[in-house]
Amino acid sequence: MKFLSDNLAFSTHPADFPAGFAPLATLPLVILVGLTGVGKSTVVAGLQRRVPFTLLPNRRALTDDTIIAAMQTEAGRPVQLETDRLKRFEYTARYRQKYPGGMAHALSRLALRQDAARQPVLFDGLRGRDEVWHAVELFPAARFVVLDAPDRVRLSRLLTRNDAFDRVEGQPGLAG
């Protein structure tokens, strides 16, 4: 088991969660669904100003802390932040091959400390049909909010985002 914070635990064996932690699969989550650049983070920021809730780490953080870390460990490599976008894609593709559902599977391996959770509990970051179908099965009490935006809007947001991993090894940063 690995603690991602004082209030959030990750385990490949959910039966190992400590007392006082509730598996996310048992909670009434609100899960934002949408492709990169549709505005999920913008929605979360707007909600934070108006509505009390518990926000789980975003997709990027969980990818680093759970999916990429698991694949690095499995490959016998040291666990470290991977900033090369192509390597990130390779790690996440291997994870999805091993664990269908990808991020939905990783999310199902998390537990939240019950006395720290303010309802609703919100996750920003499922993408694609496979992840959503798996999440529907893994999180029966969840509600899903699907966001969409025209490709031109998404591209505009992506070009100005400046993500830390917007680079490919041997090439200058893609985001500017």
CSV table of N, CA and C in Angstrom, one decimal:
chain,number,residue,atom,x,y,z
A,1,MET,N,0.8,-1.2,0.0
A,1,MET,CA,0.0,0.0,0.0
A,1,MET,C,0.9,1.2,0.0
A,2,LYS,N,0.4,2.3,-0.6
A,2,LYS,CA,1.1,3.5,-0.8
A,2,LYS,C,0.2,4.7,-0.4
A,3,PHE,N,0.6,5.6,0.4
A,3,PHE,CA,-0.2,6.7,0.7
A,3,PHE,C,0.2,7.9,-0.2
A,4,LEU,N,-0.8,8.3,-1.0
A,4,LEU,CA,-0.6,9.4,-1.9
A,4,LEU,C,-0.7,10.8,-1.2
A,5,SER,N,-1.4,10.8,-0.1
A,5,SER,CA,-1.5,11.9,0.8
A,5,SER,C,-2.0,11.4,2.2
A,6,ASP,N,-2.1,12.2,3.2
A,6,ASP,CA,-2.6,11.8,4.5
A,6,ASP,C,-4.0,11.2,4.4
A,7,ASN,N,-4.8,11.6,3.3
A,7,ASN,CA,-6.2,11.2,3.2
A,7,ASN,C,-6.5,10.2,2.1
A,8,LEU,N,-5.5,9.9,1.3
A,8,LEU,CA,-5.7,9.0,0.1
A,8,LEU,C,-4.7,7.9,0.1
A,9,ALA,N,-5.2,6.7,0.0
A,9,ALA,CA,-4.3,5.5,-0.1
A,9,ALA,C,-4.5,4.8,-1.4
A,10,PHE,N,-3.4,4.2,-1.9
A,10,PHE,CA,-3.5,3.3,-3.1
A,10,PHE,C,-3.0,1.9,-2.8
A,11,SER,N,-3.7,0.9,-3.3
A,11,SER,CA,-3.2,-0.4,-3.0
A,11,SER,C,-3.7,-1.3,-4.2
A,12,THR,N,-2.8,-2.2,-4.6
A,12,THR,CA,-3.1,-3.2,-5.7
A,12,THR,C,-4.1,-4.2,-5.1
A,13,HIS,N,-4.2,-4.2,-3.8
A,13,HIS,CA,-5.1,-5.2,-3.1
A,13,HIS,C,-6.0,-4.3,-2.2
A,14,PRO,N,-7.2,-3.9,-2.7
A,14,PRO,CA,-8.1,-3.1,-1.9
A,14,PRO,C,-8.4,-3.6,-0.5
A,15,ALA,N,-8.3,-4.9,-0.3
A,15,ALA,CA,-8.6,-5.4,1.1
A,15,ALA,C,-7.6,-4.9,2.1
A,16,ASP,N,-6.4,-4.4,1.6
A,16,ASP,CA,-5.4,-4.0,2.5
A,16,ASP,C,-5.5,-2.5,3.1
A,17,PHE,N,-6.6,-1.9,2.7
A,17,PHE,CA,-6.8,-0.5,3.1
A,17,PHE,C,-6.9,-0.4,4.7
A,18,PRO,N,-6.3,0.6,5.3
A,18,PRO,CA,-6.4,0.7,6.7
A,18,PRO,C,-7.8,1.1,7.2
A,19,ALA,N,-8.0,0.8,8.5
A,19,ALA,CA,-9.3,1.2,9.1
A,19,ALA,C,-9.5,2.7,9.0
A,20,GLY,N,-10.7,3.0,8.7
A,20,GLY,CA,-11.1,4.4,8.6
A,20,GLY,C,-11.0,4.9,7.1
A,21,PHE,N,-10.5,4.1,6.2
A,21,PHE,CA,-10.5,4.5,4.8
A,21,PHE,C,-11.5,3.7,4.0
A,22,ALA,N,-12.3,4.5,3.2
A,22,ALA,CA,-13.3,3.9,2.4
A,22,ALA,C,-12.8,3.7,0.9
A,23,PRO,N,-12.9,2.5,0.3
A,23,PRO,CA,-12.6,2.4,-1.1
A,23,PRO,C,-13.5,3.3,-1.9
A,24,LEU,N,-12.9,4.0,-2.9
A,24,LEU,CA,-13.6,4.9,-3.8
A,24,LEU,C,-14.8,4.2,-4.4
A,25,ALA,N,-14.6,2.9,-4.7
A,25,ALA,CA,-15.7,2.1,-5.3
A,25,ALA,C,-17.0,2.1,-4.5
A,26,THR,N,-16.9,2.4,-3.2
A,26,THR,CA,-18.1,2.4,-2.4
A,26,THR,C,-18.7,3.8,-2.2
A,27,LEU,N,-18.1,4.8,-2.7
A,27,LEU,CA,-18.5,6.2,-2.5
A,27,LEU,C,-19.3,6.7,-3.7
A,28,PRO,N,-20.2,7.7,-3.4
A,28,PRO,CA,-21.0,8.3,-4.5
A,28,PRO,C,-20.1,9.4,-5.2
A,29,LEU,N,-19.2,9.0,-6.0
A,29,LEU,CA,-18.3,9.9,-6.7
A,29,LEU,C,-19.1,10.7,-7.8
A,30,VAL,N,-18.5,11.9,-8.1
A,30,VAL,CA,-18.9,12.6,-9.3
A,30,VAL,C,-17.7,12.6,-10.2
A,31,ILE,N,-17.8,12.0,-11.3
A,31,ILE,CA,-16.6,11.8,-12.2
A,31,ILE,C,-16.8,12.7,-13.5
A,32,LEU,N,-15.9,13.6,-13.7
A,32,LEU,CA,-15.9,14.4,-14.9
A,32,LEU,C,-15.3,13.6,-16.1
A,33,VAL,N,-15.9,13.6,-17.2
A,33,VAL,CA,-15.5,12.8,-18.4
A,33,VAL,C,-15.3,13.8,-19.5
A,34,GLY,N,-14.2,13.7,-20.2
A,34,GLY,CA,-14.0,14.5,-21.4
A,34,GLY,C,-12.6,14.4,-21.9
A,35,LEU,N,-12.5,14.7,-23.2
A,35,LEU,CA,-11.1,14.7,-23.8
A,35,LEU,C,-10.3,15.8,-23.3
A,36,THR,N,-9.0,15.7,-23.5
A,36,THR,CA,-8.1,16.8,-23.1
A,36,THR,C,-8.5,18.1,-23.7
A,37,GLY,N,-8.6,19.1,-22.9
A,37,GLY,CA,-8.9,20.5,-23.4
A,37,GLY,C,-10.3,20.9,-23.5
A,38,VAL,N,-11.2,20.0,-23.0
A,38,VAL,CA,-12.7,20.4,-23.0
A,38,VAL,C,-13.1,21.3,-21.9
A,39,GLY,N,-12.2,21.4,-20.9
A,39,GLY,CA,-12.6,22.4,-19.8
A,39,GLY,C,-12.9,21.7,-18.4
A,40,LYS,N,-12.4,20.5,-18.2
A,40,LYS,CA,-12.7,19.8,-17.0
A,40,LYS,C,-12.1,20.6,-15.8
A,41,SER,N,-10.8,21.0,-15.9
A,41,SER,CA,-10.2,21.8,-14.9
A,41,SER,C,-10.8,23.1,-14.6
A,42,THR,N,-11.3,23.7,-15.7
A,42,THR,CA,-12.0,25.0,-15.6
A,42,THR,C,-13.3,24.8,-14.8
A,43,VAL,N,-14.0,23.8,-15.1
A,43,VAL,CA,-15.2,23.5,-14.3
A,43,VAL,C,-14.9,23.3,-12.8
A,44,VAL,N,-13.9,22.5,-12.6
A,44,VAL,CA,-13.5,22.3,-11.2
A,44,VAL,C,-13.1,23.6,-10.5
A,45,ALA,N,-12.4,24.4,-11.1
A,45,ALA,CA,-12.0,25.7,-10.5
A,45,ALA,C,-13.3,26.5,-10.2
A,46,GLY,N,-14.2,26.5,-11.1
A,46,GLY,CA,-15.5,27.3,-10.9
A,46,GLY,C,-16.3,26.7,-9.7
A,47,LEU,N,-16.3,25.4,-9.6
A,47,LEU,CA,-17.0,24.7,-8.5
A,47,LEU,C,-16.4,25.0,-7.2
A,48,GLN,N,-15.0,25.0,-7.2
A,48,GLN,CA,-14.3,25.3,-5.9
A,48,GLN,C,-14.6,26.6,-5.3
A,49,ARG,N,-15.0,27.6,-6.1
A,49,ARG,CA,-15.4,28.9,-5.6
A,49,ARG,C,-16.8,28.9,-5.0
A,50,ARG,N,-17.6,27.9,-5.3
A,50,ARG,CA,-19.0,27.9,-5.0
A,50,ARG,C,-19.5,26.8,-4.1
A,51,VAL,N,-18.9,25.6,-4.3
A,51,VAL,CA,-19.5,24.4,-3.7
A,51,VAL,C,-18.4,23.6,-2.9
A,52,PRO,N,-18.7,23.3,-1.6
A,52,PRO,CA,-17.8,22.5,-0.9
A,52,PRO,C,-17.8,21.0,-1.4
A,53,PHE,N,-16.6,20.4,-1.6
A,53,PHE,CA,-16.5,19.0,-2.0
A,53,PHE,C,-15.1,18.6,-1.8
A,54,THR,N,-14.8,17.3,-1.9
A,54,THR,CA,-13.5,16.7,-1.9
A,54,THR,C,-13.0,16.5,-3.3
A,55,LEU,N,-11.9,17.1,-3.6
A,55,LEU,CA,-11.4,16.9,-5.0
A,55,LEU,C,-10.2,15.9,-4.9
A,56,LEU,N,-10.4,14.8,-5.7
A,56,LEU,CA,-9.3,13.8,-5.7
A,56,LEU,C,-8.2,14.4,-6.6
A,57,PRO,N,-7.0,13.8,-6.5
A,57,PRO,CA,-5.9,14.3,-7.4
A,57,PRO,C,-6.3,14.1,-8.8
A,58,ASN,N,-5.9,15.0,-9.7
A,58,ASN,CA,-6.3,14.9,-11.1
A,58,ASN,C,-5.6,13.8,-11.8
A,59,ARG,N,-6.1,13.6,-13.0
A,59,ARG,CA,-5.6,12.5,-13.9
A,59,ARG,C,-4.1,12.4,-14.0
A,60,ARG,N,-3.5,13.6,-14.2
A,60,ARG,CA,-2.0,13.6,-14.4
A,60,ARG,C,-1.3,13.1,-13.1
A,61,ALA,N,-1.8,13.6,-12.0
A,61,ALA,CA,-1.1,13.2,-10.7
A,61,ALA,C,-1.3,11.8,-10.5
A,62,LEU,N,-2.5,11.2,-10.7
A,62,LEU,CA,-2.7,9.8,-10.5
A,62,LEU,C,-2.0,9.0,-11.5
A,63,THR,N,-1.9,9.4,-12.7
A,63,THR,CA,-1.1,8.7,-13.7
A,63,THR,C,0.4,8.6,-13.2
A,64,ASP,N,0.9,9.7,-12.7
A,64,ASP,CA,2.3,9.7,-12.2
A,64,ASP,C,2.5,8.7,-11.0
A,65,ASP,N,1.6,8.9,-10.1
A,65,ASP,CA,1.7,8.2,-8.8
A,65,ASP,C,1.3,6.8,-8.8
A,66,THR,N,0.4,6.4,-9.7
A,66,THR,CA,-0.1,5.0,-9.7
A,66,THR,C,0.3,4.3,-11.0
A,67,ILE,N,-0.1,4.7,-12.1
A,67,ILE,CA,0.0,4.0,-13.3
A,67,ILE,C,1.5,3.9,-13.8
A,68,ILE,N,2.1,5.1,-13.9
A,68,ILE,CA,3.5,5.1,-14.4
A,68,ILE,C,4.4,4.5,-13.4
A,69,ALA,N,4.2,4.8,-12.1
A,69,ALA,CA,5.0,4.2,-11.0
A,69,ALA,C,4.9,2.7,-11.0
A,70,ALA,N,3.7,2.1,-11.2
A,70,ALA,CA,3.6,0.7,-11.3
A,70,ALA,C,4.3,0.1,-12.5
A,71,MET,N,4.2,0.7,-13.6
A,71,MET,CA,4.9,0.2,-14.8
A,71,MET,C,6.4,0.3,-14.7
A,72,GLN,N,6.9,1.4,-14.1
A,72,GLN,CA,8.3,1.6,-13.9
A,72,GLN,C,8.8,0.5,-13.0
A,73,THR,N,8.1,0.2,-11.9
A,73,THR,CA,8.5,-0.8,-10.9
A,73,THR,C,8.5,-2.2,-11.6
A,74,GLU,N,7.4,-2.5,-12.4
A,74,GLU,CA,7.4,-3.7,-13.1
A,74,GLU,C,8.5,-3.9,-14.1
A,75,ALA,N,9.0,-2.8,-14.7
A,75,ALA,CA,10.1,-2.9,-15.6
A,75,ALA,C,11.5,-2.9,-14.9
A,76,GLY,N,11.5,-2.8,-13.6
A,76,GLY,CA,12.7,-2.8,-12.9
A,76,GLY,C,13.4,-1.5,-12.9
A,77,ARG,N,12.7,-0.4,-13.2
A,77,ARG,CA,13.3,0.9,-13.3
A,77,ARG,C,12.9,1.7,-12.0
A,78,PRO,N,13.8,2.7,-11.7
A,78,PRO,CA,13.4,3.5,-10.5
A,78,PRO,C,12.2,4.3,-10.8
A,79,VAL,N,11.4,4.5,-9.8
A,79,VAL,CA,10.2,5.3,-9.9
A,79,VAL,C,10.6,6.7,-9.9
A,80,GLN,N,10.3,7.4,-10.9
A,80,GLN,CA,10.6,8.8,-11.1
A,80,GLN,C,9.6,9.5,-12.0
A,81,LEU,N,9.5,10.8,-11.9
A,81,LEU,CA,8.6,11.6,-12.8
A,81,LEU,C,9.1,11.4,-14.2
A,82,GLU,N,8.2,11.0,-15.1
A,82,GLU,CA,8.5,10.9,-16.5
A,82,GLU,C,7.9,12.1,-17.2
A,83,THR,N,8.8,12.9,-17.9
A,83,THR,CA,8.3,14.1,-18.6
A,83,THR,C,8.2,13.9,-20.1
A,84,ASP,N,8.8,12.8,-20.6
A,84,ASP,CA,8.7,12.5,-22.0
A,84,ASP,C,7.3,12.0,-22.4
A,85,ARG,N,6.6,12.8,-23.2
A,85,ARG,CA,5.2,12.4,-23.6
A,85,ARG,C,5.2,11.0,-24.2
A,86,LEU,N,6.1,10.7,-25.1
A,86,LEU,CA,6.0,9.4,-25.7
A,86,LEU,C,6.2,8.2,-24.7
A,87,LYS,N,7.1,8.4,-23.8
A,87,LYS,CA,7.3,7.4,-22.8
A,87,LYS,C,6.1,7.3,-21.9
A,88,ARG,N,5.5,8.4,-21.6
A,88,ARG,CA,4.2,8.4,-20.8
A,88,ARG,C,3.2,7.6,-21.5
A,89,PHE,N,3.0,7.8,-22.8
A,89,PHE,CA,2.1,7.0,-23.6
A,89,PHE,C,2.4,5.5,-23.5
A,90,GLU,N,3.7,5.2,-23.6
A,90,GLU,CA,4.1,3.8,-23.6
A,90,GLU,C,3.7,3.2,-22.2
A,91,TYR,N,4.0,3.8,-21.2
A,91,TYR,CA,3.7,3.3,-19.8
A,91,TYR,C,2.1,3.1,-19.7
A,92,THR,N,1.4,4.2,-20.1
A,92,THR,CA,-0.1,4.1,-19.9
A,92,THR,C,-0.7,3.0,-20.8
A,93,ALA,N,-0.1,2.9,-22.0
A,93,ALA,CA,-0.6,1.8,-22.9
A,93,ALA,C,-0.4,0.4,-22.3
A,94,ARG,N,0.8,0.2,-21.7
A,94,ARG,CA,1.1,-1.1,-21.1
A,94,ARG,C,0.1,-1.3,-19.9
A,95,TYR,N,-0.1,-0.3,-19.1
A,95,TYR,CA,-1.0,-0.4,-18.0
A,95,TYR,C,-2.4,-0.8,-18.5
A,96,ARG,N,-2.9,-0.1,-19.5
A,96,ARG,CA,-4.3,-0.4,-20.1
A,96,ARG,C,-4.3,-1.8,-20.6
A,97,GLN,N,-3.2,-2.3,-21.2
A,97,GLN,CA,-3.2,-3.7,-21.7
A,97,GLN,C,-3.2,-4.7,-20.5
A,98,LYS,N,-2.6,-4.4,-19.5
A,98,LYS,CA,-2.6,-5.3,-18.3
A,98,LYS,C,-3.9,-5.1,-17.5
A,99,TYR,N,-4.4,-3.9,-17.4
A,99,TYR,CA,-5.6,-3.6,-16.6
A,99,TYR,C,-6.6,-2.9,-17.5
A,100,PRO,N,-7.4,-3.6,-18.1
A,100,PRO,CA,-8.4,-2.9,-19.0
A,100,PRO,C,-9.2,-1.9,-18.1
A,101,GLY,N,-9.5,-0.8,-18.8
A,101,GLY,CA,-10.1,0.3,-18.0
A,101,GLY,C,-9.1,1.4,-17.7
A,102,GLY,N,-7.8,1.1,-17.7
A,102,GLY,CA,-6.8,2.1,-17.5
A,102,GLY,C,-7.0,2.9,-16.2
A,103,MET,N,-7.3,4.2,-16.4
A,103,MET,CA,-7.5,5.1,-15.2
A,103,MET,C,-8.6,4.7,-14.3
A,104,ALA,N,-9.7,4.1,-14.9
A,104,ALA,CA,-10.8,3.6,-14.1
A,104,ALA,C,-10.3,2.5,-13.1
A,105,HIS,N,-9.5,1.7,-13.6
A,105,HIS,CA,-8.9,0.6,-12.8
A,105,HIS,C,-8.1,1.2,-11.7
A,106,ALA,N,-7.2,2.1,-12.0
A,106,ALA,CA,-6.3,2.8,-11.0
A,106,ALA,C,-7.2,3.5,-9.9
A,107,LEU,N,-8.2,4.2,-10.4
A,107,LEU,CA,-9.1,4.9,-9.4
A,107,LEU,C,-9.8,3.9,-8.5
A,108,SER,N,-10.1,2.7,-9.0
A,108,SER,CA,-10.7,1.7,-8.2
A,108,SER,C,-9.8,1.1,-7.1
A,109,ARG,N,-8.5,1.4,-7.2
A,109,ARG,CA,-7.6,0.9,-6.2
A,109,ARG,C,-7.2,2.0,-5.2
A,110,LEU,N,-8.1,3.0,-5.1
A,110,LEU,CA,-7.9,4.1,-4.1
A,110,LEU,C,-8.9,4.1,-3.0
A,111,ALA,N,-8.5,4.6,-1.8
A,111,ALA,CA,-9.4,4.7,-0.7
A,111,ALA,C,-9.2,6.0,-0.1
A,112,LEU,N,-10.2,6.6,0.4
A,112,LEU,CA,-10.2,8.0,1.0
A,112,LEU,C,-10.5,7.9,2.5
A,113,ARG,N,-9.7,8.6,3.3
A,113,ARG,CA,-10.0,8.6,4.7
A,113,ARG,C,-11.3,9.2,5.0
A,114,GLN,N,-12.2,8.5,5.6
A,114,GLN,CA,-13.6,8.8,5.8
A,114,GLN,C,-13.8,10.1,6.5
A,115,ASP,N,-13.1,10.4,7.6
A,115,ASP,CA,-13.3,11.6,8.4
A,115,ASP,C,-12.8,12.8,7.7
A,116,ALA,N,-12.1,12.7,6.6
A,116,ALA,CA,-11.6,13.8,5.9
A,116,ALA,C,-12.3,14.1,4.6
A,117,ALA,N,-13.3,13.2,4.2
A,117,ALA,CA,-14.0,13.4,3.0
A,117,ALA,C,-15.2,14.3,3.1
A,118,ARG,N,-15.3,15.3,2.3
A,118,ARG,CA,-16.5,16.1,2.3
A,118,ARG,C,-17.2,15.7,1.0
A,119,GLN,N,-18.5,15.4,1.2
A,119,GLN,CA,-19.3,14.9,0.0
A,119,GLN,C,-19.8,16.2,-0.8
A,120,PRO,N,-19.8,16.1,-2.1
A,120,PRO,CA,-19.5,15.0,-2.9
A,120,PRO,C,-17.9,14.9,-3.1
A,121,VAL,N,-17.5,13.7,-3.5
A,121,VAL,CA,-16.1,13.5,-3.9
A,121,VAL,C,-16.0,13.5,-5.4
A,122,LEU,N,-15.1,14.3,-5.9
A,122,LEU,CA,-15.1,14.6,-7.4
A,122,LEU,C,-13.8,14.2,-7.9
A,123,PHE,N,-13.8,13.5,-9.1
A,123,PHE,CA,-12.6,13.2,-9.8
A,123,PHE,C,-12.7,13.8,-11.2
A,124,ASP,N,-11.6,14.5,-11.6
A,124,ASP,CA,-11.5,15.2,-12.8
A,124,ASP,C,-10.6,14.3,-13.7
A,125,GLY,N,-11.2,13.6,-14.6
A,125,GLY,CA,-10.4,13.0,-15.5
A,125,GLY,C,-10.5,11.6,-16.2
A,126,LEU,N,-11.7,11.2,-16.4
A,126,LEU,CA,-11.9,10.0,-17.3
A,126,LEU,C,-12.0,10.4,-18.7
A,127,ARG,N,-11.4,9.6,-19.6
A,127,ARG,CA,-11.5,9.8,-21.0
A,127,ARG,C,-11.8,8.5,-21.8
A,128,GLY,N,-12.6,8.7,-22.8
A,128,GLY,CA,-12.8,7.5,-23.7
A,128,GLY,C,-13.8,6.5,-23.2
A,129,ARG,N,-14.4,5.8,-24.2
A,129,ARG,CA,-15.4,4.9,-23.9
A,129,ARG,C,-15.0,3.7,-23.0
A,130,ASP,N,-13.8,3.2,-23.2
A,130,ASP,CA,-13.4,2.0,-22.4
A,130,ASP,C,-13.3,2.4,-20.9
A,131,GLU,N,-12.6,3.6,-20.6
A,131,GLU,CA,-12.5,4.0,-19.2
A,131,GLU,C,-13.9,4.2,-18.6
A,132,VAL,N,-14.8,4.8,-19.4
A,132,VAL,CA,-16.1,5.1,-18.8
A,132,VAL,C,-16.9,3.8,-18.6
A,133,TRP,N,-16.9,2.9,-19.5
A,133,TRP,CA,-17.6,1.6,-19.3
A,133,TRP,C,-17.1,0.9,-18.1
A,134,HIS,N,-15.7,0.8,-18.0
A,134,HIS,CA,-15.2,0.2,-16.8
A,134,HIS,C,-15.6,0.9,-15.5
A,135,ALA,N,-15.6,2.2,-15.5
A,135,ALA,CA,-15.9,3.0,-14.4
A,135,ALA,C,-17.4,2.8,-14.0
A,136,VAL,N,-18.3,2.7,-14.9
A,136,VAL,CA,-19.7,2.4,-14.7
A,136,VAL,C,-19.8,1.1,-13.9
A,137,GLU,N,-19.0,0.1,-14.3
A,137,GLU,CA,-19.0,-1.2,-13.6
A,137,GLU,C,-18.4,-1.1,-12.2
A,138,LEU,N,-17.2,-0.4,-12.1
A,138,LEU,CA,-16.5,-0.4,-10.9
A,138,LEU,C,-17.0,0.6,-9.8
A,139,PHE,N,-17.8,1.6,-10.2
A,139,PHE,CA,-18.3,2.6,-9.3
A,139,PHE,C,-19.8,2.7,-9.5
A,140,PRO,N,-20.6,1.8,-8.9
A,140,PRO,CA,-22.0,1.8,-9.1
A,140,PRO,C,-22.7,3.0,-8.5
A,141,ALA,N,-22.2,3.7,-7.5
A,141,ALA,CA,-22.8,4.8,-6.9
A,141,ALA,C,-22.4,6.1,-7.6
A,142,ALA,N,-21.5,6.1,-8.6
A,142,ALA,CA,-21.0,7.3,-9.2
A,142,ALA,C,-22.0,8.0,-10.1
A,143,ARG,N,-21.8,9.3,-10.3
A,143,ARG,CA,-22.5,10.0,-11.3
A,143,ARG,C,-21.5,10.6,-12.2
A,144,PHE,N,-21.8,10.6,-13.5
A,144,PHE,CA,-20.8,11.1,-14.5
A,144,PHE,C,-21.3,12.3,-15.2
A,145,VAL,N,-20.4,13.3,-15.3
A,145,VAL,CA,-20.7,14.5,-16.0
A,145,VAL,C,-19.8,14.6,-17.2
A,146,VAL,N,-20.4,14.6,-18.4
A,146,VAL,CA,-19.6,14.5,-19.7
A,146,VAL,C,-19.5,15.9,-20.2
A,147,LEU,N,-18.3,16.3,-20.5
A,147,LEU,CA,-18.0,17.7,-21.1
A,147,LEU,C,-17.5,17.5,-22.5
A,148,ASP,N,-17.8,18.4,-23.3
A,148,ASP,CA,-17.4,18.4,-24.7
A,148,ASP,C,-17.1,19.8,-25.2
A,149,ALA,N,-16.2,20.0,-26.2
A,149,ALA,CA,-15.9,21.3,-26.7
A,149,ALA,C,-15.5,21.0,-28.2
A,150,PRO,N,-15.7,22.0,-29.0
A,150,PRO,CA,-15.2,21.9,-30.4
A,150,PRO,C,-13.7,21.7,-30.5
A,151,ASP,N,-13.3,21.0,-31.5
A,151,ASP,CA,-11.8,20.7,-31.7
A,151,ASP,C,-11.0,22.0,-31.7
A,152,ARG,N,-11.5,23.0,-32.3
A,152,ARG,CA,-10.7,24.3,-32.3
A,152,ARG,C,-10.5,24.8,-30.9
A,153,VAL,N,-11.5,24.7,-30.1
A,153,VAL,CA,-11.4,25.2,-28.7
A,153,VAL,C,-10.4,24.3,-27.9
A,154,ARG,N,-10.5,23.0,-28.1
A,154,ARG,CA,-9.6,22.1,-27.4
A,154,ARG,C,-8.1,22.4,-27.8
A,155,LEU,N,-7.9,22.6,-29.1
A,155,LEU,CA,-6.5,22.8,-29.7
A,155,LEU,C,-6.0,24.1,-29.1
A,156,SER,N,-6.8,25.1,-29.1
A,156,SER,CA,-6.4,26.4,-28.5
A,156,SER,C,-5.9,26.3,-27.1
A,157,ARG,N,-6.7,25.5,-26.3
A,157,ARG,CA,-6.4,25.3,-24.9
A,157,ARG,C,-5.1,24.5,-24.7
A,158,LEU,N,-4.9,23.5,-25.6
A,158,LEU,CA,-3.8,22.6,-25.5
A,158,LEU,C,-2.5,23.4,-25.8
A,159,LEU,N,-2.6,24.3,-26.8
A,159,LEU,CA,-1.4,25.0,-27.3
A,159,LEU,C,-0.9,26.0,-26.2
A,160,THR,N,-1.7,26.4,-25.3
A,160,THR,CA,-1.3,27.4,-24.3
A,160,THR,C,-1.2,26.8,-22.9
A,161,ARG,N,-1.3,25.5,-22.8
A,161,ARG,CA,-1.3,24.8,-21.5
A,161,ARG,C,0.1,24.8,-20.9
A,162,ASN,N,1.1,24.5,-21.6
A,162,ASN,CA,2.5,24.4,-21.1
A,162,ASN,C,2.7,23.3,-20.0
A,163,ASP,N,2.2,22.1,-20.3
A,163,ASP,CA,2.3,21.0,-19.4
A,163,ASP,C,3.8,20.6,-19.3
A,164,ALA,N,4.2,20.2,-18.1
A,164,ALA,CA,5.6,19.8,-17.8
A,164,ALA,C,6.0,18.6,-18.7
A,165,PHE,N,5.1,17.8,-19.2
A,165,PHE,CA,5.5,16.7,-20.0
A,165,PHE,C,5.3,16.9,-21.5
A,166,ASP,N,5.1,18.2,-21.9
A,166,ASP,CA,4.9,18.5,-23.3
A,166,ASP,C,6.3,18.5,-24.0
A,167,ARG,N,7.0,17.4,-24.0
A,167,ARG,CA,8.2,17.3,-24.7
A,167,ARG,C,8.4,15.9,-25.1
A,168,VAL,N,9.3,15.7,-26.1
A,168,VAL,CA,9.7,14.4,-26.5
A,168,VAL,C,11.3,14.4,-26.4
A,169,GLU,N,11.8,13.3,-25.8
A,169,GLU,CA,13.2,13.3,-25.6
A,169,GLU,C,14.0,13.6,-26.9
A,170,GLY,N,15.0,14.5,-26.7
A,170,GLY,CA,15.8,14.9,-27.8
A,170,GLY,C,15.3,16.0,-28.6
A,171,GLN,N,14.1,16.5,-28.2
A,171,GLN,CA,13.5,17.7,-29.0
A,171,GLN,C,13.1,18.7,-28.0
A,172,PRO,N,13.1,20.0,-28.4
A,172,PRO,CA,12.7,21.1,-27.5
A,172,PRO,C,11.2,20.9,-27.1
A,173,GLY,N,10.9,21.6,-26.0
A,173,GLY,CA,9.5,21.5,-25.5
A,173,GLY,C,8.5,21.9,-26.6
A,174,LEU,N,7.4,21.2,-26.6
A,174,LEU,CA,6.3,21.4,-27.6
A,174,LEU,C,5.4,22.5,-27.3
A,175,ALA,N,5.4,22.9,-26.0
A,175,ALA,CA,4.4,23.9,-25.6
A,175,ALA,C,5.0,25.3,-25.6
A,176,GLY,N,6.2,25.5,-26.0
A,176,GLY,CA,6.7,26.8,-26.2
A,176,GLY,C,7.9,27.0,-25.4
